[in-house]
CSV table of C-alpha atoms and ligand atoms in Angstrom, one decimal:
chain,number,residue,atom,x,y,z
A,150,MET,CA,0.0,0.0,0.0
A,151,VAL,CA,1.3,3.5,-0.8
A,152,GLY,CA,1.4,5.6,2.3
A,153,PRO,CA,-0.4,5.5,5.6
A,154,VAL,CA,-4.1,5.7,6.3
A,155,LEU,CA,-5.4,9.1,7.6
A,156,VAL,CA,-8.0,9.0,10.3
A,157,LEU,CA,-10.0,12.1,11.0
A,158,GLU,CA,-12.3,11.3,13.9
A,159,SER,CA,-13.1,13.4,16.9
A,160,ASP,CA,-14.7,10.6,19.0
A,161,PRO,CA,-11.8,9.1,21.1
A,162,GLY,CA,-13.4,5.7,21.5
A,163,LEU,CA,-14.0,5.3,17.9
A,164,GLN,CA,-10.6,6.6,17.0
A,165,ARG,CA,-8.9,4.1,19.4
A,166,ARG,CA,-10.8,1.2,17.9
A,167,LEU,CA,-10.0,2.2,14.4
A,168,ALA,CA,-6.3,2.7,15.2
A,169,ALA,CA,-6.1,-0.7,16.9
A,170,PHE,CA,-7.6,-2.6,14.0
A,171,LEU,CA,-5.4,-0.7,11.5
A,172,ASP,CA,-2.4,-1.6,13.5
A,173,GLU,CA,-3.3,-5.2,13.7
A,174,GLY,CA,-3.9,-5.3,10.0
A,175,GLY,CA,-0.4,-4.0,9.4
A,176,TRP,CA,-1.5,-0.5,8.2
A,177,GLU,CA,0.3,2.5,9.3
A,178,SER,CA,-2.1,5.3,10.4
A,179,ILE,CA,-2.1,9.0,11.1
A,180,LEU,CA,-4.6,9.9,13.8
A,181,THR,CA,-6.2,13.4,13.7
A,182,THR,CA,-9.1,14.8,15.6
A,183,THR,CA,-9.6,18.2,13.8
A,184,VAL,CA,-9.7,19.2,10.2
A,185,GLU,CA,-6.8,21.5,10.8
A,186,GLU,CA,-4.7,18.6,12.0
A,187,ALA,CA,-5.7,16.6,9.1
A,188,VAL,CA,-4.8,19.4,6.6
A,189,ALA,CA,-1.4,19.8,8.3
A,190,ALA,CA,-0.8,16.1,8.0
A,191,LEU,CA,-1.8,16.0,4.4
A,192,ALA,CA,0.6,18.8,3.6
A,193,THR,CA,3.6,16.7,4.5
A,194,THR,CA,2.5,13.1,3.9
A,195,ARG,CA,1.0,11.4,0.9
A,196,VAL,CA,-1.7,9.0,2.3
A,197,ALA,CA,-3.3,6.0,0.7
A,198,MET,CA,-6.8,6.8,1.9
A,199,SER,CA,-8.7,8.5,4.6
A,200,PHE,CA,-11.4,7.7,7.1
A,201,VAL,CA,-13.5,10.7,8.1
A,202,GLY,CA,-15.9,10.7,11.0
A,203,THR,CA,-19.2,12.4,11.0
A,204,ALA,CA,-19.1,13.4,14.6
A,205,LEU,CA,-16.9,16.4,13.9
A,206,ASP,CA,-17.8,19.8,15.1
A,207,LEU,CA,-18.4,21.0,11.7
A,208,ALA,CA,-21.6,22.2,10.2
A,209,PRO,CA,-22.7,20.7,8.0
A,210,PRO,CA,-20.8,17.6,9.0
A,211,GLY,CA,-19.8,16.7,5.5
A,212,ALA,CA,-18.0,20.0,5.1
A,213,ALA,CA,-14.9,18.3,6.4
A,214,LEU,CA,-14.5,16.5,3.2
A,215,THR,CA,-14.8,19.5,1.0
A,216,HIS,CA,-12.5,21.4,3.3
A,217,LEU,CA,-9.8,18.8,3.1
A,218,ARG,CA,-9.7,19.0,-0.6
A,219,ARG,CA,-10.0,22.7,-0.9
A,220,GLN,CA,-6.9,23.1,1.3
A,221,GLY,CA,-4.9,21.4,-1.4
A,222,GLY,CA,-4.6,18.2,0.6
A,223,ASP,CA,-5.0,15.0,-1.2
A,224,PRO,CA,-6.8,12.7,1.2
A,225,GLY,CA,-7.1,10.0,-1.4
A,226,PRO,CA,-10.3,7.9,-1.4
A,227,ILE,CA,-12.4,8.8,1.5
A,228,VAL,CA,-14.5,6.5,3.6
A,229,VAL,CA,-17.1,8.1,5.8
A,230,LEU,CA,-17.5,6.7,9.3
A,231,GLY,CA,-21.1,6.9,10.2
A,232,ASN,CA,-24.4,5.3,10.4
A,233,PRO,CA,-27.0,5.3,7.6
A,234,ASP,CA,-29.3,7.6,9.6
A,235,ASP,CA,-26.5,10.1,10.5
A,236,PRO,CA,-27.4,13.6,9.2
A,237,GLY,CA,-25.3,15.4,6.8
A,238,VAL,CA,-22.8,13.7,4.7
A,239,SER,CA,-24.7,12.4,1.8
A,240,GLY,CA,-25.1,15.6,-0.2
A,241,GLU,CA,-21.4,16.6,0.2
A,242,GLN,CA,-20.4,13.1,-0.5
A,243,ALA,CA,-22.1,12.9,-3.8
A,244,ALA,CA,-20.4,16.2,-4.9
A,245,ASP,CA,-17.0,14.9,-3.9
A,246,GLY,CA,-17.5,11.5,-5.4
A,247,THR,CA,-17.0,9.7,-2.1
A,248,GLU,CA,-19.6,7.0,-1.8
A,249,ASP,CA,-18.0,4.7,0.8
A,250,ARG,CA,-19.4,4.5,4.2
A,251,LEU,CA,-18.5,2.4,7.1
A,252,SER,CA,-20.9,1.9,10.0
A,253,THR,CA,-19.5,2.9,13.4
A,254,ALA,CA,-20.3,-0.5,14.6
A,255,PHE,CA,-17.7,-2.0,12.3
A,256,GLN,CA,-15.8,-5.1,13.1
A,257,ARG,CA,-12.2,-5.8,12.1
A,258,GLU,CA,-13.2,-7.8,9.1
A,259,ASP,CA,-15.5,-5.0,7.9
A,260,LEU,CA,-12.7,-2.5,8.1
A,261,GLU,CA,-10.2,-4.7,6.2
A,262,ARG,CA,-12.7,-5.5,3.5
A,263,MET,CA,-13.4,-1.8,3.1
A,264,ILE,CA,-9.7,-0.9,2.8
A,265,ARG,CA,-9.0,-3.7,0.3
A,266,GLU,CA,-12.0,-2.7,-1.8
A,267,VAL,CA,-11.2,1.0,-1.9
A,268,LEU,CA,-7.6,0.5,-2.7
A,269,ALA,CA,-8.2,-2.1,-5.4
A,270,ARG,CA,-10.2,0.5,-7.4
A,271,PRO,CA,-8.4,2.4,-10.1
A,272,ARG,CA,-7.8,5.8,-8.7
A,273,LYS,CA,-9.5,8.8,-10.3
A,274,ARG,CA,-7.2,11.8,-9.6
A,275,ALA,CA,-8.7,15.1,-9.0
A,276,TRP,CA,-7.3,18.4,-10.1
A,277,THR,CA,-5.0,20.0,-7.6
A,278,SER,CA,-6.5,22.9,-5.8
A,279,GLN,CA,-3.2,24.3,-4.6
A,280,ASP,CA,-3.4,27.3,-6.9
A,281,GLY,CA,-7.1,27.7,-7.4
A,282,ASP,CA,-6.9,30.1,-10.3
A,283,THR,CA,-4.5,28.1,-12.4
A,284,THR,CA,-6.4,24.9,-11.9
A,285,GLU,CA,-9.8,26.5,-12.5
A,286,ARG,CA,-8.5,28.0,-15.8
A,287,LEU,CA,-7.0,24.7,-16.8
A,288,ARG,CA,-10.1,22.9,-16.0
A,289,ARG,CA,-12.2,25.2,-18.2
A,290,GLU,CA,-9.7,25.1,-21.1
A,291,VAL,CA,-9.6,21.3,-21.0
A,292,ALA,CA,-13.4,21.3,-21.1
A,293,LEU,CA,-13.2,23.0,-24.4
A,294,TRP,CA,-11.7,19.9,-26.0
A,295,ARG,CA,-15.0,18.8,-27.5
A,296,SER,CA,-13.9,17.2,-30.7
A,297,ALA,CA,-13.5,13.5,-30.9
A,298,GLN,CA,-9.7,14.0,-31.5
A,299,MET,CA,-9.3,16.1,-28.4
A,300,GLN,CA,-11.4,13.7,-26.4
A,301,ALA,CA,-8.9,11.0,-27.4
A,302,VAL,CA,-6.1,13.4,-26.3
A,303,TRP,CA,-7.9,13.9,-23.0
A,304,HIS,CA,-8.1,10.2,-22.5
A,305,VAL,CA,-4.4,9.8,-23.0
A,306,VAL,CA,-3.6,12.8,-20.8
A,307,GLN,CA,-5.5,11.2,-17.9
A,308,GLN,CA,-3.7,7.9,-18.3
A,309,ALA,CA,-0.3,9.5,-18.7
A,310,ALA,CA,-1.0,11.5,-15.5
A,311,GLU,CA,-1.3,8.3,-13.5
A,312,VAL,CA,2.3,7.1,-14.3
A,313,ASP,CA,5.6,8.8,-14.3
A,314,VAL,CA,6.5,8.2,-17.9
A,315,THR,CA,8.0,10.7,-20.3
A,316,VAL,CA,5.5,12.1,-22.7
A,317,LEU,CA,6.3,13.7,-26.1
A,318,ILE,CA,3.7,16.2,-27.1
A,319,CYS,CA,3.6,17.0,-30.9
A,320,GLY,CA,1.6,19.4,-32.9
A,321,GLU,CA,1.7,22.6,-34.9
A,322,THR,CA,2.4,25.9,-33.2
A,323,GLY,CA,-0.4,27.3,-31.1
A,324,THR,CA,-2.4,24.0,-30.9
A,325,GLY,CA,-2.3,23.8,-27.1
A,326,LYS,CA,0.7,21.6,-26.4
A,327,GLU,CA,1.5,23.5,-23.2
A,328,VAL,CA,-2.1,23.2,-22.1
A,329,VAL,CA,-1.7,19.4,-22.5
A,330,ALA,CA,1.6,19.4,-20.5
A,331,ARG,CA,0.1,21.4,-17.7
A,332,ALA,CA,-3.0,19.2,-17.6
A,333,ILE,CA,-0.8,16.1,-17.2
A,334,HIS,CA,1.2,17.7,-14.4
A,335,HIS,CA,-1.9,19.0,-12.5
A,336,LEU,CA,-3.5,15.6,-12.7
A,337,SER,CA,-0.4,13.7,-11.6
A,338,THR,CA,0.8,12.8,-8.2
A,339,ARG,CA,3.4,15.6,-8.6
A,340,GLN,CA,0.6,18.1,-8.8
A,341,ARG,CA,1.7,19.9,-5.6
A,342,GLU,CA,5.3,20.1,-6.7
A,343,PRO,CA,6.7,22.6,-9.2
A,344,PHE,CA,6.0,22.6,-12.9
A,345,ILE,CA,9.0,24.2,-14.6
A,346,LYS,CA,8.9,25.1,-18.3
A,347,VAL,CA,12.1,25.6,-20.4
A,348,ASN,CA,11.9,26.8,-23.9
A,349,CYS,CA,14.9,25.1,-25.5
A,350,ALA,CA,14.7,27.4,-28.5
A,351,ALA,CA,14.4,30.7,-26.7
A,352,VAL,CA,17.7,30.4,-24.8
A,353,PRO,CA,20.9,30.6,-26.8
A,354,PRO,CA,22.6,27.2,-26.8
A,355,ASP,CA,25.6,28.3,-24.8
A,356,LEU,CA,23.4,29.5,-22.0
A,357,LEU,CA,20.9,26.7,-22.0
A,358,GLU,CA,23.2,24.2,-20.3
A,359,SER,CA,23.6,26.4,-17.3
A,360,GLU,CA,19.9,27.2,-17.4
A,361,LEU,CA,19.0,23.6,-17.3
A,362,PHE,CA,21.7,22.2,-15.1
A,363,GLY,CA,23.0,25.2,-13.2
A,364,HIS,CA,26.6,26.2,-12.7
A,365,GLU,CA,29.2,26.3,-10.0
A,366,ARG,CA,30.7,29.5,-8.9
A,367,GLY,CA,33.5,30.4,-11.2
A,368,ALA,CA,32.5,27.9,-13.9
A,369,PHE,CA,32.9,30.5,-16.6
A,370,THR,CA,33.6,34.2,-16.8
A,371,GLY,CA,30.7,36.0,-15.2
A,372,ALA,CA,29.6,33.0,-13.1
A,373,HIS,CA,30.1,34.8,-9.8
A,374,GLN,CA,27.7,32.7,-7.9
A,375,LEU,CA,26.5,29.2,-7.8
A,376,LYS,CA,23.3,28.9,-9.8
A,377,LEU,CA,20.7,26.1,-9.5
A,378,GLY,CA,19.4,24.9,-12.8
A,379,LYS,CA,15.8,24.2,-13.8
A,380,PHE,CA,16.2,20.5,-13.2
A,381,GLU,CA,17.0,21.1,-9.6
A,382,ALA,CA,14.2,23.6,-9.4
A,383,ALA,CA,11.8,21.0,-10.7
A,384,ASN,CA,12.9,18.3,-8.3
A,385,GLN,CA,9.9,16.2,-7.2
A,386,GLY,CA,7.9,17.9,-9.9
A,387,THR,CA,7.7,18.1,-13.6
A,388,ILE,CA,10.0,19.8,-16.2
A,389,PHE,CA,8.5,20.8,-19.5
A,390,LEU,CA,11.0,21.0,-22.3
A,391,ASP,CA,9.4,23.0,-25.0
A,392,GLU,CA,10.7,22.9,-28.5
A,393,ILE,CA,13.0,20.0,-27.6
A,394,GLY,CA,13.9,19.5,-31.3
A,395,GLU,CA,16.1,22.6,-31.0
A,396,LEU,CA,18.3,21.1,-28.3
A,397,HIS,CA,22.0,21.2,-29.1
A,398,PRO,CA,23.7,17.8,-29.5
A,399,THR,CA,25.9,18.3,-26.4
A,400,LEU,CA,22.8,18.9,-24.4
A,401,GLN,CA,21.0,16.0,-26.0
A,402,ALA,CA,23.7,13.8,-24.6
A,403,LYS,CA,23.5,15.3,-21.1
A,404,LEU,CA,19.7,15.0,-21.1
A,405,LEU,CA,19.9,11.4,-22.1
A,406,HIS,CA,22.1,10.9,-19.1
A,407,VAL,CA,19.5,12.5,-16.8
A,408,LEU,CA,16.8,10.3,-18.3
A,409,GLN,CA,18.8,7.2,-17.8
A,410,ASP,CA,20.2,7.9,-14.3
A,411,GLY,CA,18.3,10.9,-12.9
A,412,ALA,CA,21.7,12.4,-12.4
A,413,PHE,CA,23.9,15.2,-13.8
A,414,SER,CA,26.5,17.7,-12.7
A,415,ARG,CA,26.3,21.4,-12.8
A,416,VAL,CA,28.4,23.3,-15.3
A,417,GLY,CA,31.9,23.4,-13.9
A,418,GLY,CA,31.0,21.0,-11.1
A,419,LYS,CA,32.4,17.6,-10.3
A,420,SER,CA,29.8,16.2,-8.0
A,421,THR,CA,26.8,14.4,-9.2
A,422,ILE,CA,23.3,15.8,-8.5
A,423,ASN,CA,20.4,13.4,-8.3
A,424,VAL,CA,16.9,14.6,-9.1
A,425,ASP,CA,13.5,13.0,-9.3
A,426,VAL,CA,11.9,14.9,-12.1
A,427,ARG,CA,9.2,13.9,-14.6
A,428,ILE,CA,10.0,15.0,-18.1
A,429,LEU,CA,7.4,16.2,-20.5
A,430,ALA,CA,8.6,17.4,-23.9
A,431,ALA,CA,7.0,19.2,-26.8
A,432,THR,CA,7.9,19.9,-30.4
A,433,ASN,CA,6.3,21.4,-33.4
A,434,ARG,CA,9.0,19.9,-35.6
A,435,ASP,CA,9.2,16.6,-37.2
A,436,LEU,CA,11.4,14.9,-34.7
A,437,GLU,CA,11.5,11.6,-36.5
A,438,ARG,CA,12.9,13.3,-39.5
A,439,ALA,CA,15.5,15.1,-37.3
A,440,VAL,CA,16.5,11.6,-36.1
A,441,VAL,CA,16.9,10.3,-39.7
A,442,GLU,CA,18.9,13.4,-40.6
A,443,HIS,CA,21.1,12.9,-37.5
A,444,ARG,CA,20.1,16.2,-36.0
A,445,PHE,CA,18.5,14.5,-33.0
A,446,ARG,CA,19.9,11.5,-31.2
A,447,ASP,CA,17.9,8.4,-31.8
A,448,ASP,CA,18.5,7.0,-28.3
A,449,LEU,CA,17.2,10.2,-26.8
A,450,TYR,CA,14.2,10.2,-29.1
A,451,TYR,CA,13.3,6.7,-28.0
A,452,ARG,CA,13.7,7.6,-24.4
A,453,ILE,CA,11.4,10.6,-24.7
A,454,ASN,CA,8.9,9.1,-27.0
A,455,VAL,CA,7.4,6.6,-24.5
A,456,ILE,CA,4.0,8.1,-24.9
A,457,GLN,CA,3.3,10.4,-27.8
A,458,ILE,CA,0.4,12.8,-27.8
A,459,VAL,CA,-0.5,14.5,-31.1
A,460,VAL,CA,-2.4,17.7,-30.7
A,461,PRO,CA,-4.3,18.2,-34.0
A,462,PRO,CA,-4.5,21.6,-35.7
A,463,LEU,CA,-7.5,23.7,-35.0
A,464,ARG,CA,-8.7,23.4,-38.6
A,465,ASP,CA,-9.2,19.7,-38.0
A,466,ARG,CA,-11.4,20.3,-35.0
A,467,ARG,CA,-13.5,23.2,-36.1
A,468,GLU,CA,-16.4,22.3,-33.9
A,469,GLU,CA,-14.3,23.7,-31.0
A,470,ILE,CA,-14.0,27.2,-32.5
A,471,PRO,CA,-17.3,28.6,-31.2
A,472,GLY,CA,-16.5,27.4,-27.6
A,473,LEU,CA,-13.0,28.7,-27.7
A,474,THR,CA,-14.1,32.0,-29.2
A,475,GLU,CA,-16.7,32.6,-26.4
A,476,TYR,CA,-14.2,31.6,-23.8
A,477,PHE,CA,-11.6,34.0,-25.1
A,478,ALA,CA,-14.2,36.8,-25.5
A,479,GLU,CA,-15.3,36.4,-21.9
A,480,ARG,CA,-11.8,36.2,-20.5
A,481,TYR,CA,-10.4,39.2,-22.4
A,482,ALA,CA,-13.5,41.3,-22.2
A,483,ARG,CA,-13.0,41.1,-18.4
A,484,ALA,CA,-9.2,41.7,-18.7
A,485,PHE,CA,-9.6,44.7,-21.0
A,486,HIS,CA,-12.6,46.1,-19.1
A,487,ARG,CA,-15.0,45.6,-21.9
A,488,GLU,CA,-17.5,43.6,-20.0
A,489,GLY,CA,-20.5,42.4,-22.0
A,490,PHE,CA,-18.5,42.2,-25.2
A,491,GLN,CA,-19.8,39.3,-27.3
A,492,VAL,CA,-18.7,38.0,-30.7
A,493,ALA,CA,-21.5,38.2,-33.1
A,494,PRO,CA,-22.9,34.8,-34.3
A,495,SER,CA,-22.1,35.7,-37.9
A,496,ALA,CA,-18.5,36.4,-37.0
A,497,ILE,CA,-18.3,33.0,-35.1
A,498,GLU,CA,-19.7,31.3,-38.2
A,499,ARG,CA,-17.0,32.9,-40.4
A,500,LEU,CA,-14.3,32.0,-37.9
A,501,THR,CA,-15.3,28.3,-38.1
A,502,ARG,CA,-14.4,28.4,-41.8
A,503,TYR,CA,-11.0,30.1,-41.4
A,504,ARG,CA,-7.9,28.0,-41.7
A,505,PHE,CA,-6.0,29.2,-38.6
A,506,PRO,CA,-2.4,28.5,-39.5
A,507,GLY,CA,-1.5,29.8,-36.1
A,508,ASN,CA,-4.2,27.6,-34.5
A,509,VAL,CA,-5.7,28.4,-31.1
A,510,ARG,CA,-3.1,31.1,-30.4
A,511,GLU,CA,-4.1,32.9,-33.6
A,512,LEU,CA,-7.8,32.7,-32.6
A,513,GLU,CA,-7.0,34.0,-29.2
A,514,ASN,CA,-5.1,37.0,-30.6
A,515,LEU,CA,-7.9,37.6,-33.1
A,516,VAL,CA,-10.5,37.8,-30.3
A,517,LYS,CA,-8.3,40.1,-28.3
A,518,ARG,CA,-8.0,42.4,-31.3
A,519,MET,CA,-11.8,42.3,-31.8
A,520,ILE,CA,-12.3,43.4,-28.2
A,521,VAL,CA,-9.7,46.1,-28.3
A,522,LEU,CA,-11.1,47.5,-31.5
A,523,GLY,CA,-14.7,46.9,-30.5
A,524,ASP,CA,-15.5,44.9,-33.6
A,525,PRO,CA,-17.9,42.1,-32.6
A,526,LEU,CA,-18.9,41.6,-36.2
A,527,LEU,CA,-15.4,41.1,-37.4
A,528,ALA,CA,-16.1,43.7,-40.0
A,529,ARG,CA,-12.9,45.7,-39.8
A,530,ILE,CA,-10.2,43.3,-39.0
A,531,PRO,CA,-8.3,41.9,-41.9
A,532,PHE,CA,-7.1,38.5,-41.4
A,533,GLY,CA,-6.1,35.4,-43.3
A,534,HIS,CA,-3.0,37.5,-44.1
A,535,GLY,CA,-1.3,37.4,-47.5
A,536,GLY,CA,-0.7,34.0,-48.9
A,537,GLU,CA,-3.4,32.1,-47.0
A,538,ALA,CA,-6.1,34.4,-48.3
A,539,ALA,CA,-9.2,33.6,-50.3
A,540,GLY,CA,-10.4,30.3,-51.6
A,541,ALA,CA,-13.8,28.9,-52.3
A,542,PRO,CA,-16.4,29.6,-49.6
A,543,GLY,CA,-16.4,26.8,-47.1
A,544,SER,CA,-13.2,25.2,-48.5
A,545,PRO,CA,-10.5,24.6,-45.9
A,546,THR,CA,-8.4,27.4,-47.2
A,547,ALA,CA,-11.3,29.9,-47.6
A,548,ASP,CA,-10.7,33.2,-46.1
A,549,VAL,CA,-13.2,34.6,-43.6
A,550,GLY,CA,-16.6,34.8,-45.2
A,551,GLY,CA,-15.2,33.2,-48.3
A,552,ARG,CA,-14.3,36.5,-49.7
A,553,PRO,CA,-10.9,38.2,-50.1
A,554,VAL,CA,-10.4,40.9,-47.5
A,555,ALA,CA,-10.2,44.3,-49.1
A,556,ARG,CA,-7.4,45.5,-47.0
A,557,MET,CA,-7.2,49.1,-48.0
A,558,THR,CA,-10.9,49.9,-47.7
A,559,THR,CA,-11.0,48.0,-44.4
A,560,LEU,CA,-8.1,50.0,-43.0
A,561,ALA,CA,-9.5,53.3,-44.0
A,562,ALA,CA,-12.4,52.9,-41.6
A,563,LEU,CA,-9.9,52.6,-38.7
A,564,PRO,CA,-8.3,55.2,-36.5
A,565,LEU,CA,-5.1,56.4,-38.1
A,566,LYS,CA,-3.0,54.9,-35.2
A,567,GLU,CA,-4.5,51.5,-35.8
A,568,VAL,CA,-3.9,51.9,-39.6
A,569,ALA,CA,-0.3,52.5,-38.9
A,570,ARG,CA,0.0,49.7,-36.5
A,571,GLN,CA,-1.6,47.2,-38.8
A,572,ALA,CA,0.5,48.3,-41.8
A,573,ALA,CA,3.6,48.0,-39.7
A,574,ARG,CA,2.5,44.5,-38.6
A,575,ALA,CA,1.9,43.4,-42.2
A,576,ALA,CA,5.2,44.8,-43.3
A,577,GLU,CA,7.0,43.1,-40.4
A,578,ARG,CA,5.3,39.9,-41.1
A,579,GLU,CA,6.3,40.1,-44.7
A,580,ALA,CA,10.0,40.8,-43.9
A,581,ILE,CA,10.2,38.1,-41.3
A,582,SER,CA,8.6,35.6,-43.6
A,583,ARG,CA,11.1,36.5,-46.4
A,584,VAL,CA,14.2,36.2,-44.2
A,585,LEU,CA,12.9,32.9,-42.7
A,586,ASP,CA,12.6,31.6,-46.2
A,587,GLU,CA,16.0,32.8,-47.2
A,588,THR,CA,17.6,31.2,-44.2
A,589,GLY,CA,15.7,28.0,-44.5
A,590,TRP,CA,14.0,28.8,-41.2
A,591,ASN,CA,17.2,29.1,-39.4
A,592,ARG,CA,15.9,31.4,-36.7
A,593,VAL,CA,19.2,32.2,-35.1
A,594,ARG,CA,20.5,33.6,-38.5
A,595,ALA,CA,17.2,35.2,-39.3
A,596,ALA,CA,17.2,37.1,-36.0
A,597,LYS,CA,20.7,38.3,-36.7
A,598,LEU,CA,19.7,39.5,-40.2
A,599,LEU,CA,16.7,41.2,-38.8
A,600,LYS,CA,18.8,42.7,-36.0
A,601,ILE,CA,16.3,41.6,-33.3
A,602,SER,CA,16.8,39.2,-30.5
A,603,TYR,CA,16.2,35.6,-31.0
A,604,ARG,CA,13.5,35.7,-28.3
A,605,ALA,CA,11.8,38.6,-30.0
A,606,LEU,CA,11.8,36.8,-33.3
A,607,LEU,CA,10.2,33.7,-31.8
A,608,TYR,CA,7.5,35.9,-30.3
A,609,LYS,CA,6.9,37.6,-33.6
A,610,ILE,CA,6.7,34.4,-35.5
A,611,LYS,CA,4.1,33.1,-33.1
A,612,ASP,CA,2.2,36.3,-33.0
A,613,ALA,CA,2.0,36.5,-36.8
A,614,GLY,CA,0.9,32.9,-36.9
A,615,LEU,CA,3.8,32.1,-39.3
A,616,GLU,CA,4.4,28.5,-40.1
A,617,GLN,CA,7.1,26.7,-41.8
A,618,VAL,CA,5.8,25.8,-45.2
A,619,ARG,CA,7.5,22.4,-45.5
A,620,PRO,CA,5.6,20.1,-43.2
A,621,ALA,CA,7.3,21.0,-39.9
A,622,TRP,CA,5.6,18.1,-38.3
A,623,ARG,CA,3.5,15.2,-39.4
A,624,PRO,CA,1.4,13.0,-37.3
A,625,ALA,CA,2.8,9.7,-36.2
A,626,THR,CA,1.2,6.8,-38.0
B,2174,ATP,N1,-8.4,24.3,-25.1
B,2174,ATP,C1,-7.9,25.6,-24.9
B,2174,ATP,N2,-8.6,26.4,-24.2
B,2174,ATP,C2,-8.2,27.7,-24.0
B,2174,ATP,N3,-7.1,28.2,-24.5
B,2174,ATP,C3,-6.3,27.4,-25.2
B,2174,ATP,C4,-6.7,26.0,-25.5
B,2174,ATP,N4,-5.7,25.5,-26.2
B,2174,ATP,C5,-4.8,26.4,-26.3
B,2174,ATP,N5,-5.2,27.6,-25.8
B,2174,ATP,C6,-4.4,28.8,-25.7
B,2174,ATP,O1,-3.8,29.0,-27.0
B,2174,ATP,C7,-2.5,29.5,-26.8
B,2174,ATP,C8,-1.5,28.5,-27.4
B,2174,ATP,O2,-1.5,27.3,-26.6
B,2174,ATP,P1,-0.1,26.6,-26.2
B,2174,ATP,O3,0.8,27.7,-25.8
B,2174,ATP,O4,-0.5,25.5,-25.3
B,2174,ATP,O5,0.3,26.1,-27.6
B,2174,ATP,P2,1.6,25.3,-28.1
B,2174,ATP,O6,1.1,24.2,-28.9
B,2174,ATP,O7,2.4,25.1,-26.9
B,2174,ATP,O8,2.2,26.4,-29.1
B,2174,ATP,P3,3.8,26.6,-29.5
B,2174,ATP,O9,4.1,25.4,-30.3
B,2174,ATP,O10,3.7,27.8,-30.3
B,2174,ATP,O11,4.5,26.7,-28.3
B,2174,ATP,C9,-2.3,29.7,-25.3
B,2174,ATP,O12,-2.5,31.0,-25.0
B,2174,ATP,C10,-3.3,28.8,-24.7
B,2174,ATP,O13,-3.7,29.3,-23.5
B,2175,MG,MG1,4.3,26.0,-26.4
């Protein structure tokens, strides 16, 4: 059995009997008499399950259950100690999914049978409530996965959360790979530990090693102090290696080592550091091809690719577009103080036909723009930029409304500042796209040529919904 049994029971006699039986059965127990004690115990110990009495000085009695969970504690499956005619618990119980009840007149065999039964059941893990806002947002976002494809993703996410395996999350830019990674973490046993994200493409290669693994004082010029890396920061928790396809060969070797032994040394350090970290990785590139072309180590690829989740592009799950649009509209209307803003049904209908090369992120940015410009009808915002424009109405490449956007007339109806901003954006997008083509999507070189930082370039690529034309990634078959 994993961990002790928590007992929360204020009646001393009942508690003593329970403790004695548990002890005889070889179960370790933690005895608490108040909810506060129980919460404190759960903060430091992972328990297998809990027995909660109804005789607590709490009104209504069942509030203890809700309280335990709200405090971020994970009591595991809960068995309520009480008699069928005890008041209270049932309503709360149903809400919390706890249905087990043990009569206070229990015998040793009853107790043992109950424990065996409860622990034999596959465990449904609840979302962590440690950081209410994050969890609540994640829960809502995951609920928007309505298509059959995303339901399948959800199924794998839940299973992957149960075990500590490495997961490779693939998909085009902006599809929601990070949402998937966070969902796995927040549903896993590590949910109360850190979730640390590292974008392997956003940090220049020479700095990434120290970013990931830390460095000792004096390891290189400028290393005045010892610095802990992300792996150490993520200890006990999850590290999310975004854009793993961009990882430099030296670091690929080092990462492989961590995956094999859970050990590494800091830059400039001799001693070995051991960590217990679950690795999630994401890529919008074709990693298999990178392996074939010897740009990515095959041994590392196989280590990472234990479970692969492919997040489909938004255009392949158009039925999610209305829900996502409304979600973003509500969220950003609040954030931008435009409460009550609603995207017009006709605009939503047009959105469901757009191709969304930048996927959910592009939709999100579009809704933000609609709110800022007060354009619920989507009448004044040109999109489906440049090359991806008009096709036959309803065809997958059709522009919004199936008609080409008359950019000049559209812009003339806008405030001059906005005209300038949009023109600048379009020009920027064009320049970036050209340089990326010229450099064969070598983003380091492209950033140099454009004289902007690498990070800024990545941001702009994302923001503009630019996409590598050759299939950057193809679904695993
Ligand atoms: N189901 C969803 N509900 C709400 N928002 C979502 C959903 N999926 C994605 N998003 C939002 O879309 C944006 C892009 O998602 P995310 O960052 O997870 O994509 P990504 O696949 O990691 O993209 P990239 O490859 O560019 O890093 C984020 O702002 C995210 O919050
Ligand atoms: Mg991402």
